[in-house]
Amino acid sequence: MPSERGGSANRFAPVLFLCLMMCSCGGAGSTGGGAAPQTSIFVSISPSTQTTIDQGQSVQFSATVVNDSSGNGVTWKISGSEETQTSMGTLTNVTSNSATYNAVPLVASPLSVTVTAASITNPLLTSATVVVINPLLTVTTTSLPVASPNVSYTALLQATGGVGALSWSLTGGALPQGLALSRIGSITGVPTSPGVFTFAVQVEDSSAAPVGPDFAQAELSLTVVTPLSISSTSLPAGLQGAAYLAGLSATGGSTPYTWSVAQGGLPPGLTLQSSSGVISGSPTSQGNFTFTVAVKDSSPTPQALTQSL
């Protein structure tokens, strides 16, 4: 019996030795290599930085799920401060890797909308970017200050809305000789001759939307007149109870003039005609009467002066 147990043990010895060798080899191999590192999966959206467009314009977005072997792509959504998607714009041409954002056609003030792409395989993986929609570009300058011949002149055109830097240009008519319009909307120079000059201007923004920059136009006029001056510095004396007639006069500006009593009062019984500047009537009291007259011309931006008499 002892010999049988020994023989059995001898038979299993090679098997045990082989197992030990295999385990030893396997352990040695694992210490030299190790498992392949996990590759991170993330969503990439383009454009990734904030995009600013005009109302009614569109932006094309694309997105990929990097290192996602399923190739399922993304889903799209828009969100913002408004309550409904209609007020924030719409998404069209939607696929698993692209979408077009269409801005609302009218905004009263800049509106921010967030465009988000989420992995279909793992919806927790997202990437988002912001689109800012600006109001319609509008020229707000409606009139210009009066200019004087041979006097330095400066006026700055104004506009609201649009995207980025604005660029101005002259599209019709002509400025007074001696004046020029710069790209920043500044009219400067020294006009050389009087007159009323009508011209058209255009302002263009720097939107990079596919439809191109937005623009607005306006027709303006600039009047070049000599400075307004009151020629009358004194008035003839009058007699109580006798008819009185005296005319006020002015030069420069644009006729017709409008006259008024700005301070004090005429002698009782006398009146000032606003269209002609004539003081007439019959004074009813004696005395020295001091008053101030005002005259205003008919320029688009009226000139006004006063004179004590």
Coordinates of C-alpha atoms in Angstrom, one line a residue:
M1 CA 0.0 0.0 0.0
P2 CA 2.7 2.5 0.8
S3 CA 4.2 1.9 -2.7
E4 CA 0.9 2.7 -4.4
R5 CA 0.6 6.0 -2.6
G6 CA 4.2 6.9 -3.7
G7 CA 3.5 5.9 -7.2
S8 CA 0.4 8.0 -7.4
A9 CA 2.3 11.0 -6.1
N10 CA 5.0 10.5 -8.7
R11 CA 2.4 10.4 -11.5
F12 CA 1.0 13.9 -10.5
A13 CA 4.3 15.5 -10.0
P14 CA 4.9 16.5 -13.7
V15 CA 1.4 18.0 -13.9
L16 CA 2.0 20.1 -10.8
F17 CA 5.3 21.2 -12.2
L18 CA 3.7 22.2 -15.5
C19 CA 1.0 24.3 -13.8
L20 CA 3.6 26.1 -11.7
M21 CA 5.6 26.9 -14.8
M22 CA 2.6 28.3 -16.6
C23 CA 1.5 30.4 -13.6
S24 CA 5.1 31.6 -13.3
C25 CA 5.2 32.6 -17.0
G26 CA 1.9 34.3 -16.9
G27 CA 2.8 36.4 -13.9
A28 CA 6.1 37.4 -15.5
G29 CA 4.3 38.5 -18.7
S30 CA 1.7 40.7 -16.8
T31 CA 4.3 42.6 -15.0
G32 CA 5.9 43.7 -18.3
G33 CA 2.7 44.9 -20.1
G34 CA -0.6 45.6 -18.4
A35 CA -4.1 46.5 -19.7
A36 CA -4.6 49.1 -22.5
P37 CA -5.5 52.5 -21.1
Q38 CA -9.1 53.7 -21.3
T39 CA -9.7 56.3 -24.0
S40 CA -11.9 59.3 -22.8
I41 CA -15.1 60.0 -24.8
F42 CA -16.2 63.6 -25.2
V43 CA -18.4 65.8 -27.4
S44 CA -16.9 68.4 -29.6
I45 CA -19.0 71.3 -31.1
S46 CA -18.1 73.8 -33.7
P47 CA -18.1 76.8 -33.6
S48 CA -17.2 76.4 -29.9
T49 CA -16.8 80.1 -29.1
Q50 CA -19.7 82.6 -28.7
T51 CA -21.2 83.7 -32.1
T52 CA -22.9 87.0 -32.5
I53 CA -25.4 87.5 -35.4
D54 CA -28.2 89.9 -36.4
Q55 CA -31.8 89.1 -35.9
G56 CA -33.2 86.7 -38.5
Q57 CA -29.7 85.3 -39.4
S58 CA -28.5 81.7 -39.1
V59 CA -25.5 79.7 -37.8
Q60 CA -24.4 76.3 -39.0
F61 CA -23.2 74.0 -36.2
S62 CA -21.4 70.6 -36.3
A63 CA -20.6 68.1 -33.5
T64 CA -18.9 64.8 -33.1
V65 CA -18.5 62.3 -30.2
V66 CA -14.8 61.8 -30.1
N67 CA -13.6 58.2 -29.4
D68 CA -17.2 56.8 -29.5
S69 CA -17.0 53.6 -31.6
S70 CA -20.8 53.4 -31.9
G71 CA -20.9 56.4 -34.2
N72 CA -24.4 57.3 -33.0
G73 CA -23.7 61.0 -33.0
V74 CA -25.6 63.7 -31.0
T75 CA -29.0 65.2 -30.4
W76 CA -29.5 68.9 -30.4
K77 CA -31.4 71.5 -28.3
I78 CA -31.6 75.2 -27.7
S79 CA -32.3 76.9 -24.4
G80 CA -32.2 80.4 -22.9
S81 CA -34.0 82.9 -20.8
E82 CA -37.2 82.8 -22.8
E83 CA -40.1 80.5 -22.0
T84 CA -40.6 78.9 -25.4
Q85 CA -38.3 77.7 -28.2
T86 CA -40.3 79.8 -30.7
S87 CA -39.1 83.0 -29.0
M88 CA -35.5 81.7 -29.0
G89 CA -35.4 80.7 -32.7
T90 CA -35.4 77.2 -34.3
L91 CA -33.2 74.4 -35.3
T92 CA -33.4 73.1 -38.9
N93 CA -31.5 70.6 -41.1
V94 CA -30.9 68.5 -37.9
T95 CA -28.8 65.4 -38.3
S96 CA -26.7 63.3 -35.8
N97 CA -23.7 65.5 -36.5
S98 CA -25.0 69.0 -37.6
A99 CA -27.8 71.5 -37.2
T100 CA -28.6 75.0 -38.4
Y101 CA -29.7 77.6 -35.7
N102 CA -32.1 80.2 -37.1
A103 CA -32.5 83.4 -35.0
V104 CA -35.8 85.0 -34.3
P105 CA -36.7 87.7 -36.9
L106 CA -37.1 90.5 -34.4
V107 CA -35.6 91.3 -31.0
A108 CA -35.8 94.5 -29.1
S109 CA -32.5 94.0 -27.2
P110 CA -29.6 91.4 -27.5
L111 CA -30.9 87.9 -26.8
S112 CA -28.6 85.0 -25.7
V113 CA -29.4 81.4 -26.8
T114 CA -27.5 78.3 -25.8
V115 CA -27.0 75.5 -28.4
T116 CA -26.3 72.1 -26.9
A117 CA -25.1 68.9 -28.5
A118 CA -25.6 65.7 -26.3
S119 CA -24.1 62.2 -27.1
I120 CA -26.8 59.7 -28.1
T121 CA -24.8 56.9 -26.5
N122 CA -24.4 58.7 -23.3
P123 CA -26.7 61.8 -22.9
L124 CA -24.7 63.0 -19.9
L125 CA -21.8 63.9 -22.3
T126 CA -22.6 67.3 -23.8
S127 CA -21.0 70.4 -25.3
A128 CA -22.6 73.8 -25.6
T129 CA -22.0 77.2 -27.1
V130 CA -23.8 80.6 -27.0
V131 CA -25.3 82.6 -29.8
V132 CA -26.1 86.3 -29.2
I133 CA -28.8 87.8 -31.5
N134 CA -28.6 91.6 -31.9
P135 CA -31.4 93.9 -32.9
L136 CA -31.8 95.2 -36.4
L137 CA -29.2 97.8 -37.5
T138 CA -30.8 101.2 -37.6
V139 CA -29.5 104.7 -38.3
T140 CA -30.7 106.9 -35.5
T141 CA -29.3 110.2 -36.7
T142 CA -32.2 112.2 -38.2
S143 CA -30.7 115.7 -38.4
L144 CA -27.4 117.4 -38.4
P145 CA -26.2 120.6 -36.8
V146 CA -26.0 123.6 -39.0
A147 CA -22.6 124.4 -40.4
S148 CA -21.1 127.8 -41.3
P149 CA -18.9 128.7 -44.3
N150 CA -15.2 128.6 -43.5
V151 CA -15.7 127.4 -40.0
S152 CA -14.4 124.0 -38.8
Y153 CA -17.3 121.4 -38.6
T154 CA -17.7 118.0 -36.9
A155 CA -20.7 115.8 -36.5
L156 CA -20.9 112.0 -35.6
L157 CA -23.5 109.8 -37.2
Q158 CA -25.2 107.3 -34.8
A159 CA -26.7 103.8 -35.3
T160 CA -28.1 101.1 -33.0
G161 CA -28.1 97.3 -33.4
G162 CA -25.9 95.3 -35.7
V163 CA -22.9 93.2 -34.9
G164 CA -19.4 94.3 -34.1
A165 CA -17.7 97.4 -35.6
L166 CA -19.8 99.6 -37.9
S167 CA -18.6 101.0 -41.2
W168 CA -20.2 104.1 -42.8
S169 CA -20.2 105.2 -46.4
L170 CA -21.8 107.8 -48.7
T171 CA -24.1 106.1 -51.2
G172 CA -25.8 109.1 -52.9
G173 CA -25.9 112.8 -53.2
A174 CA -23.0 114.9 -52.0
L175 CA -21.7 116.5 -48.8
P176 CA -21.0 120.2 -48.8
Q177 CA -17.7 121.0 -50.4
G178 CA -14.9 120.8 -47.9
L179 CA -16.5 118.1 -45.8
A180 CA -15.9 114.3 -45.8
L181 CA -17.4 111.2 -44.2
S182 CA -15.1 108.8 -42.5
R183 CA -15.7 105.0 -42.0
I184 CA -16.5 105.6 -38.3
G185 CA -19.3 107.9 -39.2
S186 CA -17.6 111.2 -38.5
I187 CA -18.4 114.2 -40.9
T188 CA -15.5 116.7 -40.6
G189 CA -13.9 119.5 -42.5
V190 CA -14.4 123.2 -43.3
P191 CA -17.4 123.9 -45.6
T192 CA -16.7 126.5 -48.2
S193 CA -20.1 127.6 -49.5
P194 CA -23.6 128.0 -48.1
G195 CA -26.6 125.9 -49.1
V196 CA -28.7 122.9 -48.2
F197 CA -27.0 119.6 -49.2
T198 CA -29.0 116.3 -49.3
F199 CA -27.2 113.0 -49.3
A200 CA -27.6 109.2 -48.5
V201 CA -25.5 107.3 -46.1
Q202 CA -25.1 103.6 -45.4
V203 CA -23.9 101.8 -42.3
E204 CA -22.8 98.2 -42.4
D205 CA -22.0 95.9 -39.5
S206 CA -19.3 93.1 -39.3
S207 CA -21.6 90.1 -38.9
A208 CA -19.9 86.9 -40.2
A209 CA -23.2 85.1 -40.8
P210 CA -23.6 83.2 -44.1
V211 CA -26.0 85.8 -45.4
G212 CA -23.4 88.5 -44.9
P213 CA -23.3 91.7 -42.9
D214 CA -26.5 93.6 -42.1
F215 CA -26.8 97.2 -43.4
A216 CA -29.1 100.2 -43.0
Q217 CA -29.5 103.4 -45.0
A218 CA -30.8 106.9 -44.4
E219 CA -31.2 110.2 -46.2
L220 CA -29.9 113.3 -44.4
S221 CA -29.4 116.9 -45.2
L222 CA -26.8 119.4 -43.9
T223 CA -27.4 123.1 -44.1
V224 CA -24.5 125.5 -44.4
V225 CA -25.4 129.0 -43.4
T226 CA -23.7 132.2 -42.2
P227 CA -24.2 132.8 -38.4
L228 CA -27.4 134.5 -37.4
S229 CA -27.0 138.1 -36.3
I230 CA -29.4 140.8 -35.1
S231 CA -28.8 144.1 -36.8
S232 CA -31.1 146.2 -34.6
T233 CA -29.3 147.5 -31.6
S234 CA -31.6 150.5 -30.7
L235 CA -35.1 151.7 -31.5
P236 CA -36.4 155.2 -32.3
A237 CA -38.3 157.1 -29.5
G238 CA -42.1 157.2 -29.6
L239 CA -44.8 159.7 -28.6
Q240 CA -47.6 158.8 -26.2
G241 CA -50.8 158.5 -28.2
A242 CA -49.1 158.8 -31.6
A243 CA -48.7 156.0 -34.2
Y244 CA -45.4 154.1 -33.9
L245 CA -43.6 151.9 -36.4
A246 CA -40.2 150.3 -36.2
G247 CA -38.8 147.2 -37.9
L248 CA -36.3 144.7 -36.4
S249 CA -33.8 143.2 -38.7
A250 CA -31.4 140.2 -38.8
T251 CA -28.8 138.7 -41.1
G252 CA -27.4 135.3 -41.7
G253 CA -29.1 132.0 -41.0
S254 CA -32.0 130.8 -43.2
T255 CA -35.1 132.9 -43.8
P256 CA -37.8 133.4 -42.9
Y257 CA -37.1 134.5 -39.4
T258 CA -39.5 134.3 -36.4
W259 CA -39.5 137.1 -33.8
S260 CA -40.7 137.2 -30.2
V261 CA -40.4 139.1 -26.9
A262 CA -38.2 136.8 -24.8
Q263 CA -38.1 138.9 -21.6
G264 CA -39.7 142.1 -20.3
G265 CA -42.5 143.8 -22.2
L266 CA -43.1 146.4 -24.9
P267 CA -44.6 149.7 -24.0
P268 CA -48.4 149.4 -23.5
G269 CA -50.2 149.8 -26.9
L270 CA -47.4 148.3 -29.0
T271 CA -47.1 144.8 -30.5
L272 CA -44.4 142.8 -32.2
Q273 CA -45.3 140.9 -35.4
S274 CA -43.6 137.5 -35.3
S275 CA -43.2 137.0 -39.0
S276 CA -41.9 140.5 -39.9
G277 CA -40.2 141.8 -36.8
V278 CA -42.3 145.0 -37.0
I279 CA -43.2 146.8 -33.8
S280 CA -46.3 148.9 -34.3
G281 CA -49.2 150.6 -32.5
S282 CA -49.8 153.7 -30.4
P283 CA -48.0 153.8 -27.0
T284 CA -50.4 154.7 -24.2
S285 CA -47.8 155.5 -21.4
Q286 CA -44.6 157.5 -21.1
G287 CA -41.4 156.1 -19.8
N288 CA -38.3 154.1 -20.7
F289 CA -39.1 150.4 -21.5
T290 CA -36.4 147.8 -21.7
F291 CA -37.1 144.3 -23.1
T292 CA -35.4 141.5 -24.9
V293 CA -36.4 140.2 -28.4
A294 CA -35.5 136.8 -29.8
V295 CA -35.1 135.8 -33.4
K296 CA -35.0 132.2 -34.8
D297 CA -34.2 131.2 -38.3
S298 CA -35.6 128.4 -40.4
S299 CA -32.5 126.1 -40.6
P300 CA -33.1 122.4 -40.1
T301 CA -31.3 122.9 -36.7
P302 CA -32.6 126.5 -36.0
Q303 CA -30.3 129.2 -34.9
A304 CA -31.6 131.6 -32.3
L305 CA -30.4 134.9 -30.8
T306 CA -31.6 137.5 -28.3
Q307 CA -31.0 141.2 -28.1
S308 CA -31.9 143.7 -25.4
L309 CA -33.6 146.9 -26.6

